[in-house]
Short mmCIF file of C-alpha atoms and ligand atoms in Angstrom, two decimals:
data_model
loop_
_atom_site.label_atom_id
_atom_site.label_comp_id
_atom_site.label_asym_id
_atom_site.label_seq_id
_atom_site.Cartn_x
_atom_site.Cartn_y
_atom_site.Cartn_z
CA MET A 179 0.00 0.00 0.00
CA ALA A 180 1.22 3.48 -0.82
CA ASP A 181 2.25 5.71 2.06
CA PRO A 182 -0.42 8.22 3.14
CA LEU A 183 -0.46 11.68 1.59
CA VAL A 184 0.14 14.22 4.36
CA LEU A 185 -0.63 17.92 4.11
CA GLY A 186 1.57 19.97 6.46
CA ILE A 187 0.84 23.48 7.72
CA GLU A 188 3.45 25.70 9.40
CA THR A 189 2.68 29.10 10.97
CA SER A 190 4.84 29.36 14.11
CA CYS A 191 6.56 32.61 13.17
CA ASP A 192 6.45 34.75 10.02
CA GLU A 193 6.25 32.09 7.28
CA THR A 194 2.97 30.54 6.14
CA GLY A 195 4.06 27.14 4.83
CA VAL A 196 1.94 24.44 3.19
CA ALA A 197 3.41 21.23 1.78
CA LEU A 198 2.43 17.76 0.64
CA VAL A 199 4.58 14.75 1.51
CA ARG A 200 4.10 11.06 0.76
CA GLY A 201 6.54 8.81 2.63
CA ASN A 202 9.77 10.78 2.33
CA ASP A 203 8.80 12.28 -1.04
CA LEU A 204 8.03 15.96 -1.19
CA LEU A 205 5.33 16.77 -3.77
CA VAL A 206 5.18 20.51 -3.20
CA ASP A 207 6.31 23.14 -0.70
CA ALA A 208 4.49 26.48 -0.90
CA VAL A 209 5.45 29.41 1.32
CA ALA A 210 4.36 32.99 1.90
CA SER A 211 6.48 35.23 4.14
CA SER A 212 5.58 38.39 6.03
CA MET A 213 9.25 39.24 6.75
CA GLU A 214 9.12 42.41 4.62
CA GLU A 215 6.36 43.75 6.86
CA HIS A 216 8.49 43.09 9.96
CA ALA A 217 11.75 44.50 8.60
CA ARG A 218 10.58 48.08 9.10
CA TYR A 219 9.92 47.39 12.81
CA GLY A 220 13.31 45.70 13.34
CA GLY A 221 11.70 42.52 14.67
CA ILE A 222 8.71 40.20 14.33
CA ILE A 223 5.45 41.77 15.50
CA PRO A 224 3.19 38.81 16.47
CA GLU A 225 -0.06 40.61 15.62
CA VAL A 226 1.23 41.60 12.17
CA ALA A 227 2.39 38.00 11.60
CA SER A 228 -1.01 36.61 12.68
CA ARG A 229 -2.88 38.83 10.25
CA ALA A 230 -0.49 37.92 7.45
CA HIS A 231 -1.04 34.19 8.15
CA LEU A 232 -4.79 34.71 8.06
CA GLU A 233 -4.58 36.38 4.65
CA ALA A 234 -2.04 33.92 3.22
CA MET A 235 -3.51 30.64 4.52
CA ILE A 236 -6.15 29.81 1.90
CA PRO A 237 -4.15 31.11 -1.09
CA THR A 238 -1.09 29.13 0.07
CA ILE A 239 -3.12 25.93 0.47
CA GLN A 240 -4.60 26.49 -3.00
CA LYS A 241 -1.17 27.18 -4.45
CA ALA A 242 0.27 23.97 -3.01
CA LEU A 243 -2.64 21.83 -4.24
CA GLY A 244 -2.56 23.47 -7.67
CA GLU A 245 1.20 23.05 -8.14
CA ALA A 246 1.07 19.39 -7.09
CA ASP A 247 -2.12 18.83 -9.09
CA VAL A 248 -3.69 17.23 -6.04
CA ASP A 249 -7.33 17.49 -4.99
CA LEU A 250 -8.06 18.06 -1.29
CA SER A 251 -10.04 14.82 -1.27
CA GLU A 252 -6.81 12.89 -1.95
CA VAL A 253 -5.18 14.08 1.31
CA ASP A 254 -5.00 11.29 3.94
CA ALA A 255 -3.87 13.27 7.00
CA ILE A 256 -3.26 16.85 8.15
CA ALA A 257 -0.15 17.78 10.15
CA VAL A 258 0.24 21.16 11.81
CA THR A 259 2.78 22.92 14.03
CA ALA A 260 1.36 22.80 17.58
CA GLY A 261 4.39 24.61 19.08
CA PRO A 262 6.78 26.06 20.02
CA GLY A 263 6.27 29.47 18.44
CA LEU A 264 4.16 32.60 18.66
CA VAL A 265 0.69 31.90 20.07
CA GLY A 266 -1.29 34.03 17.61
CA PRO A 267 0.40 32.67 14.46
CA LEU A 268 0.25 29.08 15.80
CA THR A 269 -3.47 29.48 16.45
CA ILE A 270 -4.16 30.51 12.84
CA GLY A 271 -2.40 27.39 11.50
CA ALA A 272 -4.02 25.08 14.05
CA SER A 273 -7.48 26.49 13.28
CA ALA A 274 -6.99 25.97 9.54
CA ALA A 275 -5.73 22.41 10.13
CA LYS A 276 -8.63 21.56 12.42
CA ALA A 277 -11.12 22.93 9.90
CA LEU A 278 -9.55 20.81 7.14
CA SER A 279 -9.54 17.76 9.39
CA ILE A 280 -13.25 18.17 10.18
CA GLY A 281 -14.23 19.09 6.62
CA LEU A 282 -12.34 16.20 5.03
CA ASN A 283 -12.90 13.77 7.90
CA LYS A 284 -9.18 13.01 7.94
CA PRO A 285 -6.94 12.68 11.04
CA LEU A 286 -5.10 15.64 12.53
CA TYR A 287 -1.52 15.46 13.89
CA GLY A 288 -0.20 18.36 15.95
CA VAL A 289 3.61 18.21 15.77
CA ASN A 290 6.68 19.92 17.20
CA HIS A 291 8.22 22.66 15.05
CA VAL A 292 11.82 22.21 16.24
CA ILE A 293 11.78 18.46 15.59
CA GLY A 294 10.35 19.25 12.15
CA HIS A 295 13.56 21.24 11.45
CA ALA A 296 15.53 18.00 11.91
CA CYS A 297 13.00 15.74 10.17
CA VAL A 298 12.91 17.70 6.91
CA ASP A 299 16.37 16.35 6.11
CA GLN A 300 14.78 12.96 5.44
CA LEU A 301 13.10 14.43 2.35
CA VAL A 302 16.50 15.38 0.97
CA ASP A 303 19.01 12.85 2.28
CA GLY A 304 16.75 9.85 2.95
CA PRO A 305 15.83 8.14 6.23
CA LEU A 306 17.87 9.06 9.30
CA PRO A 307 20.02 6.28 10.74
CA GLU A 308 18.96 4.62 13.99
CA ARG A 309 20.74 7.20 16.07
CA ALA A 310 21.51 10.74 14.89
CA MET A 311 22.34 14.12 16.40
CA ALA A 312 20.41 17.22 15.35
CA LEU A 313 21.55 20.80 15.84
CA VAL A 314 18.62 23.15 15.25
CA VAL A 315 19.70 26.77 15.06
CA SER A 316 17.59 29.77 14.05
CA GLY A 317 16.36 33.15 15.20
CA GLY A 318 14.12 31.41 17.74
CA HIS A 319 15.97 28.27 18.78
CA SER A 320 19.41 26.75 19.36
CA SER A 321 18.97 23.16 20.46
CA LEU A 322 20.95 19.98 20.43
CA LEU A 323 18.81 16.86 20.06
CA LEU A 324 19.66 13.18 20.25
CA VAL A 325 17.34 11.50 17.76
CA ASP A 326 16.80 7.79 18.31
CA ASP A 327 13.54 7.80 16.38
CA ILE A 328 12.29 11.03 14.84
CA ALA A 329 8.63 10.07 15.42
CA THR A 330 8.86 8.67 18.93
CA ASP A 331 12.17 9.18 20.69
CA VAL A 332 14.00 12.50 20.83
CA THR A 333 16.10 13.65 23.80
CA GLU A 334 17.00 17.29 24.33
CA LEU A 335 20.67 17.34 25.30
CA GLY A 336 20.93 21.10 25.48
CA SER A 337 19.51 24.45 24.43
CA THR A 338 20.40 28.08 24.65
CA LEU A 339 19.94 29.57 28.10
CA ASP A 340 19.35 33.04 26.64
CA ASP A 341 19.57 34.21 23.01
CA ALA A 342 19.28 31.86 20.03
CA ALA A 343 22.25 31.95 17.61
CA GLY A 344 20.35 33.92 14.93
CA GLU A 345 18.95 36.26 17.57
CA ALA A 346 22.50 37.01 18.79
CA PHE A 347 23.53 37.78 15.20
CA ASP A 348 20.51 40.06 14.77
CA LYS A 349 21.31 41.91 18.03
CA VAL A 350 24.98 42.36 17.12
CA GLY A 351 23.79 43.46 13.67
CA ARG A 352 21.72 46.17 15.31
CA LEU A 353 24.63 47.44 17.37
CA LEU A 354 26.81 47.56 14.25
CA GLY A 355 24.07 49.58 12.54
CA LEU A 356 23.12 46.87 10.02
CA PRO A 357 19.56 46.38 8.66
CA TYR A 358 17.25 43.75 10.23
CA PRO A 359 17.69 40.82 10.20
CA GLY A 360 21.40 41.37 10.74
CA GLY A 361 22.46 37.70 10.52
CA PRO A 362 23.10 37.51 6.76
CA HIS A 363 24.83 40.95 6.80
CA ILE A 364 27.27 39.87 9.52
CA ASP A 365 27.92 36.67 7.58
CA ARG A 366 28.81 38.74 4.49
CA LEU A 367 31.08 41.15 6.41
CA ALA A 368 32.70 38.28 8.31
CA ARG A 369 33.84 36.63 5.10
CA GLU A 370 36.20 39.56 4.54
CA GLY A 371 37.42 39.84 8.14
CA ASP A 372 40.00 38.14 10.32
CA PRO A 373 38.29 35.64 12.68
CA THR A 374 41.32 35.70 14.99
CA ALA A 375 41.48 39.51 15.27
CA ILE A 376 39.56 39.70 18.57
CA ARG A 377 39.20 36.85 21.07
CA PHE A 378 35.54 37.08 22.14
CA PRO A 379 34.29 34.81 24.97
CA ARG A 380 32.92 31.30 24.35
CA GLY A 381 29.84 30.97 26.59
CA LEU A 382 29.46 27.96 28.92
CA THR A 383 32.74 26.34 27.89
CA ALA A 384 34.63 26.75 31.17
CA ALA A 385 35.50 23.60 33.13
CA LYS A 386 32.94 24.55 35.80
CA ASP A 387 30.15 24.50 33.18
CA GLN A 388 30.86 20.92 32.10
CA ALA A 389 28.75 19.26 34.79
CA LYS A 390 25.51 21.16 34.28
CA HIS A 391 25.78 22.83 30.91
CA ALA A 392 28.02 20.64 28.75
CA TYR A 393 25.56 20.89 25.81
CA ASP A 394 23.81 24.17 26.60
CA PHE A 395 24.59 27.40 24.83
CA SER A 396 24.68 31.03 25.96
CA PHE A 397 25.24 33.91 23.57
CA SER A 398 24.16 36.92 25.58
CA GLY A 399 27.57 37.36 27.28
CA LEU A 400 29.21 37.26 23.87
CA LYS A 401 26.82 39.88 22.55
CA THR A 402 27.61 42.11 25.55
CA ALA A 403 31.34 41.58 25.00
CA VAL A 404 30.98 42.76 21.40
CA ALA A 405 28.96 45.79 22.56
CA ARG A 406 31.63 46.71 25.15
CA TRP A 407 34.43 46.30 22.64
CA VAL A 408 32.68 48.53 20.10
CA GLU A 409 31.79 51.08 22.81
CA ALA A 410 35.37 51.31 24.08
CA ARG A 411 36.67 51.88 20.55
CA THR A 412 33.99 54.47 19.81
CA ASP A 413 34.68 56.33 23.09
CA ALA A 414 38.37 56.42 22.20
CA GLY A 415 37.44 57.99 18.87
CA GLN A 416 38.79 55.03 16.94
CA GLU A 417 37.28 53.51 13.83
CA ILE A 418 35.44 50.17 14.20
CA PRO A 419 36.96 47.42 12.05
CA VAL A 420 33.50 45.97 11.27
CA HIS A 421 34.79 43.10 9.13
CA ASP A 422 37.09 41.88 11.90
CA VAL A 423 34.43 42.35 14.59
CA ALA A 424 31.92 40.39 12.48
CA ALA A 425 34.43 37.63 11.70
CA SER A 426 35.60 37.28 15.30
CA PHE A 427 32.03 37.24 16.60
CA ALA A 428 30.88 34.68 13.99
CA GLU A 429 33.92 32.54 14.80
CA ALA A 430 33.01 32.50 18.50
CA VAL A 431 29.43 31.37 17.74
CA ALA A 432 30.47 28.69 15.23
CA ASP A 433 33.24 27.46 17.54
CA VAL A 434 30.90 26.85 20.50
CA LEU A 435 28.10 25.33 18.40
CA THR A 436 30.36 22.87 16.59
CA ALA A 437 32.62 21.97 19.54
CA LYS A 438 29.67 21.10 21.81
CA THR A 439 27.82 19.24 19.05
CA ILE A 440 30.80 17.10 18.14
CA ALA A 441 31.54 16.38 21.80
CA ALA A 442 27.91 15.19 22.15
CA CYS A 443 28.28 12.96 19.06
CA HIS A 444 31.38 11.32 20.60
CA LYS A 445 29.71 10.93 23.99
CA HIS A 446 26.63 9.23 22.50
CA GLY A 447 28.36 7.23 19.79
CA VAL A 448 26.62 9.12 16.98
CA GLU A 449 28.03 9.25 13.45
CA THR A 450 25.41 11.36 11.69
CA LEU A 451 24.74 15.04 12.34
CA VAL A 452 21.81 16.97 10.87
CA VAL A 453 21.94 20.76 11.03
CA GLY A 454 18.68 22.66 10.47
CA GLY A 455 16.98 26.00 11.14
CA GLY A 456 17.46 29.33 9.36
CA PHE A 457 20.84 30.00 11.00
CA SER A 458 22.32 26.97 9.24
CA ALA A 459 22.65 29.33 6.26
CA ASN A 460 25.57 30.87 8.14
CA SER A 461 28.83 30.41 6.19
CA GLN A 462 31.09 30.37 9.24
CA LEU A 463 29.02 27.60 10.88
CA ARG A 464 28.85 25.59 7.66
CA GLU A 465 32.58 25.79 7.08
CA MET A 466 33.56 24.91 10.61
CA ALA A 467 30.98 22.08 10.85
CA ALA A 468 32.21 20.59 7.56
CA LYS A 469 35.83 20.73 8.67
CA ARG A 470 35.32 19.43 12.19
CA CYS A 471 32.86 16.69 11.15
CA ALA A 472 35.28 15.47 8.48
CA GLU A 473 38.07 15.32 11.08
CA ALA A 474 35.80 13.46 13.52
CA GLY A 475 34.45 11.01 10.92
CA ILE A 476 30.89 12.32 11.31
CA ASP A 477 28.52 12.34 8.33
CA LEU A 478 27.19 15.92 8.10
CA ARG A 479 23.75 16.46 6.59
CA ILE A 480 22.54 20.03 5.97
CA PRO A 481 19.50 20.37 3.69
CA PRO A 482 19.34 23.22 1.14
CA ILE A 483 18.52 26.57 2.74
CA ARG A 484 14.90 26.69 1.60
CA TYR A 485 14.25 23.65 3.80
CA CYS A 486 16.25 25.09 6.72
CA THR A 487 14.14 28.23 7.12
CA ASP A 488 10.56 27.73 8.35
CA ASN A 489 8.45 25.85 5.80
CA GLY A 490 5.53 23.46 5.43
CA ALA A 491 7.72 20.58 4.20
CA MET A 492 9.27 20.10 7.66
CA ILE A 493 5.83 19.73 9.23
CA ALA A 494 4.51 17.44 6.49
CA ALA A 495 7.72 15.37 6.81
CA LEU A 496 7.28 14.95 10.55
CA GLY A 497 3.55 14.28 10.12
CA SER A 498 4.41 11.60 7.59
CA ALA A 499 6.93 9.99 9.98
CA VAL A 500 4.40 10.05 12.80
CA VAL A 501 1.60 8.53 10.67
CA ARG A 502 3.94 5.80 9.41
CA ALA A 503 4.99 5.05 13.01
CA GLY A 504 1.32 4.31 13.70
CA LEU A 505 0.84 6.95 16.40
CA ALA A 506 -2.68 8.02 17.37
CA PRO A 507 -3.96 11.24 15.82
CA SER A 508 -4.38 14.38 17.94
CA ASN A 509 -7.70 15.37 19.46
CA LEU A 510 -9.45 18.20 17.67
CA ASP A 511 -9.35 20.31 20.83
CA ILE A 512 -5.52 20.34 21.15
CA PRO A 513 -4.24 23.71 22.29
CA VAL A 514 -1.20 25.33 20.71
CA ASP A 515 1.79 25.54 23.06
CA SER A 516 4.20 28.45 22.64
CA SER A 517 6.83 26.71 24.78
CA MET A 518 6.20 23.10 23.74
CA PRO A 519 8.97 20.91 25.20
CA LEU A 520 11.32 19.34 22.66
CA THR A 521 10.68 15.88 24.02
CA THR A 522 7.04 16.22 22.89
CA ILE A 523 7.02 15.16 19.23
CA THR A 524 3.23 15.04 18.78
CA VAL A 525 0.32 16.13 20.95
O1 KG4 B 730 14.64 29.73 10.82
P1 KG4 B 730 14.54 31.19 10.54
O2 KG4 B 730 14.23 31.64 9.16
O3 KG4 B 730 13.44 31.81 11.46
C1 KG4 B 730 13.29 31.47 12.78
O4 KG4 B 730 12.56 30.49 13.08
O5 KG4 B 730 13.94 32.13 13.61
O6 KG4 B 730 15.91 31.84 11.04
C2 KG4 B 730 16.19 33.22 10.84
C3 KG4 B 730 17.39 33.61 11.66
C4 KG4 B 730 17.54 35.10 11.78
O7 KG4 B 730 17.97 35.41 13.09
C5 KG4 B 730 18.61 35.43 10.74
O8 KG4 B 730 19.34 36.58 11.03
C6 KG4 B 730 19.47 34.20 10.85
O9 KG4 B 730 18.59 33.11 11.04
N1 KG4 B 730 20.26 34.01 9.62
C7 KG4 B 730 21.61 34.09 9.58
C8 KG4 B 730 21.99 33.85 8.24
N2 KG4 B 730 20.85 33.63 7.50
C9 KG4 B 730 19.81 33.72 8.38
N3 KG4 B 730 22.49 34.34 10.55
C10 KG4 B 730 23.79 34.33 10.20
N4 KG4 B 730 24.25 34.10 8.95
C11 KG4 B 730 23.38 33.86 7.94
N5 KG4 B 730 23.82 33.62 6.71
ZN1 ZN B 731 12.01 27.45 12.98
#
């Protein structure tokens, strides 16, 4: 029997994503973004994002169905992001998914957004091995997950205690006077700078942090260190070497992310690493991960960027994995959960 056709809906932040997945085959991935509306505020405004999701939802569903030449009646199951994310945006997606589930009389699966970021790799690189590590890094999350079974068994080894990696880049971008989101701008400047010019701190890497925070991240101290460094230079009337600041800052972030991730792979006997989330676009992280994974004999899997940023394919992929694992569908009265724990794969 053919695998079920799963329609996935993602609305946890500023992207309205709708995709169709059968097994590990992606039929279509349609996305509408409200980022342009947020850029002028210098950050995501939840109410603006909610309204944009509301307007984009039906056209994006129609676009996905049209491009895949699929009729709604052919859909076997609906998967939707139940959390974590922004409550208003999540509610719009969940409401649409529930309406489809009732209207089509097909099961609903509320799934975890962050685990979706790891699962989407299966659509590109094939099934994950029995045990894999996933580093999910974006503007909203920085988490290290041990994946024994993407549908049923994920352990959170660590997360950021303060800012996410992308968020730290955006904040440093703001203090360097770059447009929002600053991440890609710092990446570009960093490519022309000297990563060893300034030794910025590596959060939670001291010996005393090993016991409690071996796999946790902290980027707010680093951000403050950059701010102080820039301030001191400015006060002294000196010019800011932005390329070197960007490169040294990016180096510090990539160093901590990759060192902790590879240490976790060794500790847990894992030979496959998946990196996902919008921050995996970062050149400094990609380069360092490729180099260090090659040295450590770890197979590095990073899907193309369009599957790393928020999208419907990641939710359809996880929905498909959950349906194939034979898990029970969600109740139609499931709430959305802005801080859904990463050990909760479905609700
Ligand atoms: O996954 P994503 O699109 O949205 C969230 O769920 O957060 O990630 C966007 C984040 C932003 O903070 C953005 O500045 C950052 O990822 N980002 C980058 C790069 N591309 C995106 N940060 C550094 N270098 C990049 N090339
Ligand atoms: Zn995300």
